[in-house]
Amino acid sequence: MNGACPTPPDVSSGQKAAAALVTSLQGARSTPGFRPGWPRGLGRQFCRAASRKRRQSQATLSLLRESKGPTGICSIKGKRNQNLRGKLQRAGRNMSPKITTELLRQLRQVMKTSKYVTEPIQAYIVPSGDAHQSENIAPCDCRRAFISGFDGSAGTAIITEQKAAMWTDGRYFLQAAQQMDSNWTLMKMGLKDTPTQEDWLVSVLPEGSKVGVDPFIIPADQWKRMSKALKSAGHVLVPVKENLIDAIWVDRPQRPCKPLMTLDLSYTGIGWKEKIAALRAKMVERKVLWFVVTALDEVAWLLNLRGSDVEYNPVFFAYAVIGTDTIRLFISGDRMADPSTREHLLLDSALEAEFKIQVVPYESVLTELQAICAGLSPKEKVWLSDKASYALTEAVPKAHRYLTPYTPICIAKAVKNTAEAEGMRRAHIKDAVALCELFNWLEKEVVKGSVTEISAADKAEEFRSQQNGFVDLSFATISSTGPNGAIIHYKPVPETNRALSGNEIYLLDSGAQYKDGTTDVTRTMHFGTPSAYEKECFTYVLKGHIAVSAAVFPNGTKGHLLDSFARSALWDCGLDYLHGTGHGVGCFLNVHEGPCGISYKTFADEPLEAGMIISDEPGYYEDESFGIRIENVVLVVPAKTKYNFCNRGSLTFEPLTLVPIQTKMISVPLLTQKECDWVNDYHRKCREVIGAELKSQGRHEALQWLIRETEPITKMH
Amino acid sequence: MNGACPTPPDVSSGQKAAAALVTSLQGARSTPGFRPGWPRGLGRQFCRAASRKRRQSQATLSLLRESKGPTGICSIKGKRNQNLRGKLQRAGRNMSPKITTELLRQLRQVMKTSKYVTEPIQAYIVPSGDAHQSENIAPCDCRRAFISGFDGSAGTAIITEQKAAMWTDGRYFLQAAQQMDSNWTLMKMGLKDTPTQEDWLVSVLPEGSKVGVDPFIIPADQWKRMSKALKSAGHVLVPVKENLIDAIWVDRPQRPCKPLMTLDLSYTGIGWKEKIAALRAKMVERKVLWFVVTALDEVAWLLNLRGSDVEYNPVFFAYAVIGTDTIRLFISGDRMADPSTREHLLLDSALEAEFKIQVVPYESVLTELQAICAGLSPKEKVWLSDKASYALTEAVPKAHRYLTPYTPICIAKAVKNTAEAEGMRRAHIKDAVALCELFNWLEKEVVKGSVTEISAADKAEEFRSQQNGFVDLSFATISSTGPNGAIIHYKPVPETNRALSGNEIYLLDSGAQYKDGTTDVTRTMHFGTPSAYEKECFTYVLKGHIAVSAAVFPNGTKGHLLDSFARSALWDCGLDYLHGTGHGVGCFLNVHEGPCGISYKTFADEPLEAGMIISDEPGYYEDESFGIRIENVVLVVPAKTKYNFCNRGSLTFEPLTLVPIQTKMISVPLLTQKECDWVNDYHRKCREVIGAELKSQGRHEALQWLIRETEPITKMH
């Protein structure tokens, strides 16, 4: 799954607009994007209820349009040109704006109601995210979509007494324009004449205005920028404790509070006590007294617990505050009543005081943190991620604040220990078995004309769910054939659903959560005879995939230095792809995680280290025609080299994904001998490892398919 | 010349220490490093007087040691281990500290003298640079070296009433320790326990202290950081108008004021009026009313003038302030009395008022800028580089300030027009003729045992000076054989001078300023029989050089994305080099210029564009043994590709340097067929272009050498 792939806001092609349509049609809601260091607003931004119900997407559509007005499809079609209409139809979007007049009236009412604000505010900002800066957010957190109707992954709404404006990027210009009614002004970010939120506010606000925002939802760095700009123009940014959208959202869904799952040492390799001890060692090293865990996957990893509060990510709503001799876990509901959880966390055991976990309600994190800070002596520090919310950051007085872009948990979590790496290996073997079954099934069924993108995705999920330890998908399956494959974040819905055939390229980007680990794999197949051009493009992508996978590089190298390796073969022919090459992958956690990755965008990535796991997924997309992507999840491992400059040591990658790469798609003469050898070595390993597993699972037909698909290729001399 | 090669402060090997010694021995003085976006403190940081007199370096040494005390060489040797002693001896440095007791007493006196400071200051900061943030600084600007004795390229001195401390990086720990007396505390930057300047000041200053600095020498961003830190501790940073070092430096050299050279259209392609009109168009676009030109090469480029006030860089001390209808040139001396300069600048001609240049004394830039700003209406802006001095930046009230990392002049200057590109081509042809003569001469002379690093460098200069339009060298020649080649910034002096022989690798990194353009080329040769290992390493470096030179990449690609191409072959074998791969090259201007380059460090480089000129110079260095570097200057040109994704267009490089790469050093089996073809194509072009020029200059023996050296290589199958 391509998560390292920001579609640059300044490159807004029809393809991307169509992708955005598809995304939104499927029930995308506002999300703040991927947390640490990753570009915001990527990936799968779907609220569970909608995304799983793609077969009933008409119903979903009605739901989304519950406030829809008279403006219908016809008028939209009438306004657009042929090409765009084609895309809209292909993407299956029948969009109509949400009528927000009444909602905005109510919001403006509460903006001056003393129950909610001490003094009336003249503007209210509604950002995309939740309080944990999660990539996927729960339905109860989709506030920006509720107030505006615009449910793309990225956007900020600002409502003043007279106006309502929405800032979003090039991916969503069309979608936002369609989903919002005339109460809203669309602010197209990246265009020259679009004002920033700050400049716009300054231009429309009466003198000495107050601008409100929920301090839990705005990250501290954004607050700082906005506050400074407003202040210099004579206004003031104020935190509004109660969320004003919640105040008017009568049927707002409950915050999810699903049961927890405990993970024992065979999965985690390290007990939670040990993890906390290691964290405390880091705290001593940095001379901090307290550490506040705000990211959901960091809480889950630290305590060896998993949940299902947020879609696709096995996390649960919680905070943790770690002191040098105390542990506070902020979590709601009766989840701590479960005996296995109590046992796992040793809640009823006699144990060292410093490992005694105090369970505190989720909502009390702010007051507890304030109480902690009130007791600090001078020079005593509290460690937070610099992505934490303004509310929690502000609770720590400046002199006591210690902020870093990556927390020690984020960095420790990225480097998988032996048990985790073994778990990831097992997960990928099971995942490969499922995919061998799927591809074998597809080969037989596609010719009959009865397989569609949706039924193929369903079948993939069916085969995966047969595997031991299967928990869930790790993201919404991208099952796309022909022109749909060129829509990078495509997900099939009935309106766009296309039958697989022997005449088109099929791209499947999918993955699952197993109790052992998380998978993410893309294969591009042809079930008939690919054209020479399709094979040529596929081979360039494969060359890029191999160039990264086989790269040897010194310890301490950052991932962004490898990005061009993936593109070089495409560049030579004037081709390229507009997304990054790789993202960190969690172990039975988020399929996108920091702090490492491979991208032409140089975010503050940390150096690659043995034990880190990332994806390697170059692609090529031909608008209106086809999409190609070849993705493996790879483990960073030490490399043996002839020399060892400065004793630095070298690293390379070991593919964890072991699914055949369709040799039919390869134009072998374009490969070097080394690249041929790589393909043959890779397929030998697939045959050995996955073959053995298929055999032991008694999946003989899939085994035959695997053996056929892993025949060596030969370069003629 | 390797200018993109920061030796990371945290990697301090003996090699680097030795390099630093050599540098300093040769009369290096404090310099602020390379200006726009480049790591500071690189390259050739030599005060002219000393560097040109390497044959009399004993005299230079005496000069440098005029205040030297009783501590001599023996005691230093006695304190150091064998290995280090070896390096010291090889580097030829006989170091002894400058005795600064009296100078510091005088400085502390003026720090409380009302003639210089309105109120006494408790500390005085002495940075490295000049008022223009030049890479090479004039002797009159070597103030930090004067007060401390430490003359490395990077360092900041702070003197309080009781203490004196020097911050410098890993390259200079040893040198600084040797050159400074016991009055000074060495602050080793990059080490964990070393306090920052701010923290140290806060720890030693009495309450409510005033810290002074010359506002012309500290860049605005550094001022801001320091001022903030001091303020939060109850102190204050104050600008001290008169430089306090100058106040006690009785025999401080005069600021150079050498004659100017005018360049006509055949060299510049664009007249200065046109350049100013283009600048004004950018000013209109950004809605600014004034532009302040502070970098010396930007003033020179804008007015199509050259000078020789600073070593190796054909620039002159001046500022320019461009208004929408005025031009002010701040320049000293009677340089505007020269008739050809008056004619060039149309000083006596009737011309449009907006192109009338007002000539103003250099020193009055601040008061004039203040006067301009006093007349500004609200919202009227003044554009400055964010690297400009605090003095000039502060002269513009914050509300009127418009700062950018790269000025429009810097960006326009980087993209060479046809006349400039042709000039660079001509310069490189002449330079290649000189090097063919040199290498032919070396081949005959080295066997006699009479050629040394110094005499080879002299001979190179001699051959270059025979070429039409030769002005000067473009940097201090790096002429190094055997182990000296491993010292990346080596420059031979009598104490280190080594005879060239048939048993060692010889590395020559040299370049010149011609009226047509600037050159910079490195060749690595063997005059006997290289070992298999030497050939292997040379071939990896060559593969890296070719990988960059032959790279095809989309328009808009930043140079740092190409850096790994240069390293890939070395990485595969566990090797690497600790410097960047390329730097921008000026056209008869600074051999290092922004805003583009190729480096693993992602500074804020601008995308590569057709017309830009950079160096391509990977290397490999084996401590105590040999150094290899292969450097061409290359022009960014459009590339023809089979396809054209998103209509973006592609770029590649055309080598301007046309000097044979010694095929004797190549292990041909390690090359791919494509790489072989590249070498043969390159040599064919050398033979054609340089051969024709050698012939027309009647240099028949060198022509024969060229023909021999450009014989095609063949890969056995």
GROMACS .gro file of N, CA, C and O in nm, chain A residues 11 192 285 533 536-537 540 550-554 557 560-565 568 571-578 599-600 602 620-621 640-646 648 650 674, chain B residues 11 192 224 285 533 536-537 540 550-554 557 560-565 568 571-578 599-600 602 620-621 640-646 648 650 674:
model
  348
   11VAL      N    1   0.062   1.960  -0.823
   11VAL     CA    2   0.047   1.887  -0.948
   11VAL      C    3  -0.093   1.826  -0.947
   11VAL      O    4  -0.114   1.717  -0.896
  192LYS      N    5  -0.139   3.038  -0.638
  192LYS     CA    6  -0.068   3.161  -0.605
  192LYS      C    7  -0.156   3.260  -0.528
  192LYS      O    8  -0.111   3.324  -0.435
  285GLU      N    9   1.890   0.948   3.034
  285GLU     CA   10   1.992   0.998   2.942
  285GLU      C   11   1.962   1.143   2.901
  285GLU      O   12   2.053   1.226   2.890
  533TYR      N   13   0.468  -0.257  -2.490
  533TYR     CA   14   0.483  -0.135  -2.412
  533TYR      C   15   0.454  -0.159  -2.264
  533TYR      O   16   0.525  -0.112  -2.176
  536GLU      N   17   0.746  -0.334  -2.127
  536GLU     CA   18   0.860  -0.243  -2.114
  536GLU      C   19   0.846  -0.162  -1.983
  536GLU      O   20   0.941  -0.155  -1.904
  537CYS      N   21   0.728  -0.104  -1.963
  537CYS     CA   22   0.707  -0.023  -1.842
  537CYS      C   23   0.720  -0.108  -1.715
  537CYS      O   24   0.783  -0.067  -1.618
  540TYR      N   25   1.084  -0.165  -1.636
  540TYR     CA   26   1.151  -0.050  -1.572
  540TYR      C   27   1.116  -0.043  -1.424
  540TYR      O   28   1.202  -0.016  -1.340
  550ALA      N   29   1.818  -0.462  -0.372
  550ALA     CA   30   1.954  -0.517  -0.372
  550ALA      C   31   2.058  -0.415  -0.332
  550ALA      O   32   2.178  -0.446  -0.328
  551ALA      N   33   2.015  -0.293  -0.301
  551ALA     CA   34   2.112  -0.187  -0.269
  551ALA      C   35   2.192  -0.224  -0.145
  551ALA      O   36   2.140  -0.280  -0.049
  552VAL      N   37   2.321  -0.193  -0.150
  552VAL     CA   38   2.408  -0.204  -0.034
  552VAL      C   39   2.449  -0.062   0.001
  552VAL      O   40   2.483   0.016  -0.089
  553PHE      N   41   2.441  -0.027   0.129
  553PHE     CA   42   2.466   0.112   0.167
  553PHE      C   43   2.522   0.115   0.308
  553PHE      O   44   2.498   0.023   0.386
  554PRO      N   45   2.595   0.220   0.342
  554PRO     CA   46   2.659   0.221   0.474
  554PRO      C   47   2.559   0.237   0.587
  554PRO      O   48   2.454   0.302   0.569
  557THR      N   49   2.287   0.547   0.673
  557THR     CA   50   2.229   0.608   0.553
  557THR      C   51   2.080   0.633   0.575
  557THR      O   52   2.009   0.547   0.629
  560HIS      N   53   1.599   0.840   0.224
  560HIS     CA   54   1.575   0.926   0.108
  560HIS      C   55   1.692   0.920   0.010
  560HIS      O   56   1.676   0.955  -0.106
  561LEU      N   57   1.808   0.875   0.057
  561LEU     CA   58   1.923   0.864  -0.034
  561LEU      C   59   1.909   0.746  -0.129
  561LEU      O   60   1.987   0.731  -0.223
  562LEU      N   61   1.811   0.659  -0.105
  562LEU     CA   62   1.793   0.543  -0.192
  562LEU      C   63   1.681   0.564  -0.295
  562LEU      O   64   1.663   0.483  -0.385
  563ASP      N   65   1.608   0.672  -0.280
  563ASP     CA   66   1.489   0.690  -0.364
  563ASP      C   67   1.521   0.691  -0.513
  563ASP      O   68   1.449   0.632  -0.594
  564SER      N   69   1.628   0.757  -0.552
  564SER     CA   70   1.658   0.769  -0.695
  564SER      C   71   1.695   0.635  -0.758
  564SER      O   72   1.679   0.618  -0.879
  565PHE      N   73   1.745   0.542  -0.678
  565PHE     CA   74   1.773   0.408  -0.731
  565PHE      C   75   1.645   0.348  -0.793
  565PHE      O   76   1.650   0.279  -0.894
  568SER      N   77   1.570   0.537  -1.146
  568SER     CA   78   1.673   0.555  -1.249
  568SER      C   79   1.636   0.494  -1.384
  568SER      O   80   1.650   0.558  -1.489
  571TRP      N   81   1.358   0.701  -1.532
  571TRP     CA   82   1.411   0.831  -1.573
  571TRP      C   83   1.485   0.821  -1.707
  571TRP      O   84   1.473   0.910  -1.791
  572ASP      N   85   1.561   0.713  -1.723
  572ASP     CA   86   1.639   0.698  -1.846
  572ASP      C   87   1.550   0.707  -1.970
  572ASP      O   88   1.596   0.747  -2.076
  573CYS      N   89   1.424   0.665  -1.956
  573CYS     CA   90   1.332   0.668  -2.069
  573CYS      C   91   1.233   0.782  -2.060
  573CYS      O   92   1.132   0.783  -2.130
  574GLY      N   93   1.256   0.874  -1.969
  574GLY     CA   94   1.166   0.989  -1.956
  574GLY      C   95   1.041   0.959  -1.875
  574GLY      O   96   0.946   1.036  -1.880
  575LEU      N   97   1.040   0.849  -1.799
  575LEU     CA   98   0.922   0.814  -1.718
  575LEU      C   99   0.949   0.839  -1.570
  575LEU      O  100   1.063   0.861  -1.529
  576ASP      N  101   0.847   0.832  -1.489
  576ASP     CA  102   0.860   0.857  -1.344
  576ASP      C  103   0.728   0.820  -1.278
  576ASP      O  104   0.631   0.784  -1.346
  577TYR      N  105   0.723   0.825  -1.147
  577TYR     CA  106   0.596   0.811  -1.077
  577TYR      C  107   0.590   0.917  -0.968
  577TYR      O  108   0.692   0.955  -0.912
  578LEU      N  109   0.467   0.961  -0.939
  578LEU     CA  110   0.452   1.077  -0.851
  578LEU      C  111   0.420   1.036  -0.708
  578LEU      O  112   0.331   1.093  -0.644
  599SER      N  113   1.188   0.829   0.012
  599SER     CA  114   1.111   0.927  -0.064
  599SER      C  115   1.203   1.033  -0.121
  599SER      O  116   1.310   1.059  -0.068
  600TYR      N  117   1.157   1.092  -0.232
  600TYR     CA  118   1.231   1.206  -0.286
  600TYR      C  119   1.208   1.328  -0.201
  600TYR      O  120   1.283   1.424  -0.206
  602THR      N  121   1.249   1.498   0.130
  602THR     CA  122   1.335   1.473   0.245
  602THR      C  123   1.267   1.522   0.370
  602THR      O  124   1.290   1.632   0.416
  620TYR      N  125   0.451   0.274  -1.205
  620TYR     CA  126   0.436   0.361  -1.322
  620TYR      C  127   0.288   0.362  -1.359
  620TYR      O  128   0.222   0.257  -1.359
  621TYR      N  129   0.236   0.481  -1.386
  621TYR     CA  130   0.092   0.496  -1.408
  621TYR      C  131   0.068   0.571  -1.538
  621TYR      O  132   0.121   0.680  -1.557
  640LYS      N  133   2.719  -0.823   0.392
  640LYS     CA  134   2.862  -0.859   0.391
  640LYS      C  135   2.925  -0.792   0.269
  640LYS      O  136   2.879  -0.811   0.157
  641THR      N  137   3.030  -0.715   0.290
  641THR     CA  138   3.097  -0.648   0.178
  641THR      C  139   3.244  -0.686   0.176
  641THR      O  140   3.300  -0.729   0.276
  642LYS      N  141   3.306  -0.667   0.061
  642LYS     CA  142   3.447  -0.701   0.041
  642LYS      C  143   3.536  -0.618   0.133
  642LYS      O  144   3.631  -0.668   0.190
  643TYR      N  145   3.506  -0.489   0.144
  643TYR     CA  146   3.583  -0.400   0.232
  643TYR      C  147   3.489  -0.341   0.336
  643TYR      O  148   3.368  -0.363   0.331
  644ASN      N  149   3.545  -0.263   0.428
  644ASN     CA  150   3.463  -0.205   0.533
  644ASN      C  151   3.519  -0.069   0.573
  644ASN      O  152   3.588  -0.055   0.673
  645PHE      N  153   3.487   0.030   0.493
  645PHE     CA  154   3.540   0.165   0.509
  645PHE      C  155   3.507   0.224   0.646
  645PHE      O  156   3.391   0.225   0.688
  646CYS      N  157   3.608   0.273   0.713
  646CYS     CA  158   3.589   0.337   0.845
  646CYS      C  159   3.517   0.247   0.943
  646CYS      O  160   3.456   0.297   1.039
  648ARG      N  161   3.243   0.112   0.928
  648ARG     CA  162   3.104   0.155   0.946
  648ARG      C  163   3.005   0.041   0.934
  648ARG      O  164   2.895   0.045   0.988
  650SER      N  165   2.788  -0.226   0.661
  650SER     CA  166   2.693  -0.197   0.553
  650SER      C  167   2.561  -0.267   0.578
  650SER      O  168   2.552  -0.361   0.657
  674LYS      N  169   2.265  -0.939  -1.371
  674LYS     CA  170   2.249  -0.930  -1.225
  674LYS      C  171   2.102  -0.924  -1.186
  674LYS      O  172   2.058  -0.985  -1.088
  728VAL      N  173   3.300   1.348   1.275
  728VAL     CA  174   3.389   1.241   1.231
  728VAL      C  175   3.529   1.300   1.228
  728VAL      O  176   3.571   1.356   1.130
  909LYS      N  177   2.979   1.587   2.311
  909LYS     CA  178   2.857   1.589   2.392
  909LYS      C  179   2.863   1.695   2.503
  909LYS      O  180   2.764   1.762   2.531
  941LYS      N  181   2.007   3.654   1.572
  941LYS     CA  182   1.875   3.628   1.627
  941LYS      C  183   1.881   3.518   1.733
  941LYS      O  184   1.826   3.531   1.843
 1002GLU      N  185   0.729   4.133  -0.922
 1002GLU     CA  186   0.659   4.007  -0.900
 1002GLU      C  187   0.641   3.981  -0.750
 1002GLU      O  188   0.536   3.934  -0.706
 1250TYR      N  189   4.460  -0.334  -0.648
 1250TYR     CA  190   4.369  -0.270  -0.553
 1250TYR      C  191   4.348  -0.123  -0.588
 1250TYR      O  192   4.236  -0.071  -0.584
 1253GLU      N  193   4.123  -0.114  -0.879
 1253GLU     CA  194   3.987  -0.148  -0.838
 1253GLU      C  195   3.916  -0.025  -0.779
 1253GLU      O  196   3.804   0.010  -0.820
 1254CYS      N  197   3.985   0.041  -0.686
 1254CYS     CA  198   3.925   0.159  -0.622
 1254CYS      C  199   3.901   0.269  -0.725
 1254CYS      O  200   3.796   0.334  -0.726
 1257TYR      N  201   3.590   0.197  -0.924
 1257TYR     CA  202   3.464   0.226  -0.855
 1257TYR      C  203   3.435   0.377  -0.859
 1257TYR      O  204   3.320   0.418  -0.878
 1267ALA      N  205   2.625   1.057  -1.666
 1267ALA     CA  206   2.534   1.003  -1.767
 1267ALA      C  207   2.390   0.997  -1.718
 1267ALA      O  208   2.301   0.953  -1.790
 1268ALA      N  209   2.366   1.041  -1.595
 1268ALA     CA  210   2.230   1.032  -1.538
 1268ALA      C  211   2.131   1.113  -1.621
 1268ALA      O  212   2.162   1.222  -1.668
 1269VAL      N  213   2.014   1.056  -1.640
 1269VAL     CA  214   1.902   1.128  -1.701
 1269VAL      C  215   1.797   1.143  -1.592
 1269VAL      O  216   1.770   1.047  -1.519
 1270PHE      N  217   1.744   1.262  -1.577
 1270PHE     CA  218   1.652   1.286  -1.466
 1270PHE      C  219   1.552   1.393  -1.506
 1270PHE      O  220   1.579   1.474  -1.594
 1271PRO      N  221   1.434   1.395  -1.441
 1271PRO     CA  222   1.331   1.490  -1.484
 1271PRO      C  223   1.367   1.634  -1.450
 1271PRO      O  224   1.436   1.658  -1.350
 1274THR      N  225   1.438   1.818  -1.078
 1274THR     CA  226   1.507   1.731  -0.982
 1274THR      C  227   1.614   1.812  -0.908
 1274THR      O  228   1.687   1.890  -0.968
 1277HIS      N  229   2.063   1.683  -0.485
 1277HIS     CA  230   2.093   1.585  -0.380
 1277HIS      C  231   2.035   1.448  -0.413
 1277HIS      O  232   2.078   1.348  -0.357
 1278LEU      N  233   1.937   1.445  -0.505
 1278LEU     CA  234   1.880   1.315  -0.543
 1278LEU      C  235   1.974   1.234  -0.631
 1278LEU      O  236   1.951   1.117  -0.658
 1279LEU      N  237   2.081   1.297  -0.680
 1279LEU     CA  238   2.176   1.225  -0.765
 1279LEU      C  239   2.298   1.176  -0.688
 1279LEU      O  240   2.380   1.102  -0.741
 1280ASP      N  241   2.312   1.219  -0.563
 1280ASP     CA  242   2.435   1.190  -0.490
 1280ASP      C  243   2.464   1.040  -0.477
 1280ASP      O  244   2.578   0.997  -0.493
 1281SER      N  245   2.361   0.961  -0.451
 1281SER     CA  246   2.385   0.818  -0.428
 1281SER      C  247   2.432   0.747  -0.555
 1281SER      O  248   2.497   0.643  -0.546
 1282PHE      N  249   2.397   0.800  -0.673
 1282PHE     CA  250   2.448   0.741  -0.797
 1282PHE      C  251   2.601   0.736  -0.795
 1282PHE      O  252   2.663   0.643  -0.843
 1285SER      N  253   2.718   0.441  -0.540
 1285SER     CA  254   2.663   0.307  -0.545
 1285SER      C  255   2.770   0.199  -0.566
 1285SER      O  256   2.772   0.097  -0.496
 1288TRP      N  257   2.974   0.174  -0.250
 1288TRP     CA  258   2.892   0.113  -0.144
 1288TRP      C  259   2.884  -0.039  -0.160
 1288TRP      O  260   2.890  -0.112  -0.061
 1289ASP      N  261   2.869  -0.083  -0.284
 1289ASP     CA  262   2.857  -0.228  -0.308
 1289ASP      C  263   2.974  -0.304  -0.246
 1289ASP      O  264   2.959  -0.420  -0.208
 1290CYS      N  265   3.090  -0.240  -0.241
 1290CYS     CA  266   3.209  -0.306  -0.185
 1290CYS      C  267   3.241  -0.259  -0.046
 1290CYS      O  268   3.352  -0.285   0.005
 1291GLY      N  269   3.151  -0.184   0.016
 1291GLY     CA  270   3.175  -0.138   0.152
 1291GLY      C  271   3.262  -0.014   0.159
 1291GLY      O  272   3.315   0.019   0.265
 1292LEU      N  273   3.278   0.057   0.045
 1292LEU     CA  274   3.361   0.179   0.045
 1292LEU      C  275   3.273   0.304   0.033
 1292LEU      O  276   3.155   0.295   0.004
 1293ASP      N  277   3.333   0.420   0.054
 1293ASP     CA  278   3.258   0.547   0.049
 1293ASP      C  279   3.359   0.661   0.053
 1293ASP      O  280   3.479   0.639   0.067
 1294TYR      N  281   3.312   0.781   0.040
 1294TYR     CA  282   3.398   0.899   0.062
 1294TYR      C  283   3.321   1.001   0.144
 1294TYR      O  284   3.198   1.010   0.133
 1295LEU      N  285   3.394   1.075   0.225
 1295LEU     CA  286   3.327   1.160   0.324
 1295LEU      C  287   3.316   1.305   0.277
 1295LEU      O  288   3.345   1.397   0.351
 1316SER      N  289   2.491   1.654  -0.310
 1316SER     CA  290   2.545   1.615  -0.180
 1316SER      C  291   2.449   1.525  -0.108
 1316SER      O  292   2.328   1.530  -0.131
 1317TYR      N  293   2.502   1.442  -0.019
 1317TYR     CA  294   2.416   1.361   0.066
 1317TYR      C  295   2.353   1.448   0.174
 1317TYR      O  296   2.253   1.410   0.235
 1319THR      N  297   2.126   1.733   0.264
 1319THR     CA  298   2.021   1.802   0.190
 1319THR      C  299   2.012   1.944   0.240
 1319THR      O  300   1.931   1.975   0.324
 1337TYR      N  301   3.783   0.843  -0.357
 1337TYR     CA  302   3.806   0.743  -0.253
 1337TYR      C  303   3.942   0.769  -0.191
 1337TYR      O  304   4.040   0.793  -0.263
 1338TYR      N  305   3.949   0.762  -0.058
 1338TYR     CA  306   4.071   0.801   0.012
 1338TYR      C  307   4.109   0.692   0.112
 1338TYR      O  308   4.027   0.653   0.195
 1357LYS      N  309   1.731   1.396  -2.450
 1357LYS     CA  310   1.627   1.337  -2.535
 1357LYS      C  311   1.593   1.200  -2.479
 1357LYS      O  312   1.682   1.117  -2.460
 1358THR      N  313   1.467   1.177  -2.451
 1358THR     CA  314   1.426   1.047  -2.397
 1358THR      C  315   1.318   0.986  -2.487
 1358THR      O  316   1.253   1.057  -2.562
 1359LYS      N  317   1.305   0.854  -2.471
 1359LYS     CA  318   1.207   0.781  -2.552
 1359LYS      C  319   1.065   0.830  -2.525
 1359LYS      O  320   0.984   0.845  -2.615
 1360TYR      N  321   1.034   0.853  -2.398
 1360TYR     CA  322   0.901   0.901  -2.358
 1360TYR      C  323   0.917   1.033  -2.285
 1360TYR      O  324   1.028   1.078  -2.260
 1361ASN      N  325   0.805   1.094  -2.251
 1361ASN     CA  326   0.811   1.224  -2.183
 1361ASN      C  327   0.695   1.236  -2.086
 1361ASN      O  328   0.594   1.300  -2.113
 1362PHE      N  329   0.711   1.174  -1.969
 1362PHE     CA  330   0.606   1.165  -1.868
 1362PHE      C  331   0.559   1.304  -1.823
 1362PHE      O  332   0.642   1.388  -1.786
 1363CYS      N  333   0.430   1.326  -1.826
 1363CYS     CA  334   0.371   1.453  -1.781
 1363CYS      C  335   0.431   1.573  -1.853
 1363CYS      O  336   0.427   1.684  -1.799
 1365ARG      N  337   0.719   1.670  -1.873
 1365ARG     CA  338   0.811   1.742  -1.785
 1365ARG      C  339   0.945   1.772  -1.851
 1365ARG      O  340   1.015   1.863  -1.816
 1367SER      N  341   1.335   1.609  -1.970
 1367SER     CA  342   1.443   1.549  -1.893
 1367SER      C  343   1.573   1.627  -1.911
 1367SER      O  344   1.588   1.703  -2.006
 1391LYS      N  345   2.814  -0.034  -2.113
 1391LYS     CA  346   2.769   0.105  -2.122
 1391LYS      C  347   2.875   0.201  -2.066
 1391LYS      O  348   2.898   0.308  -2.121
   0.00000   0.00000   0.00000
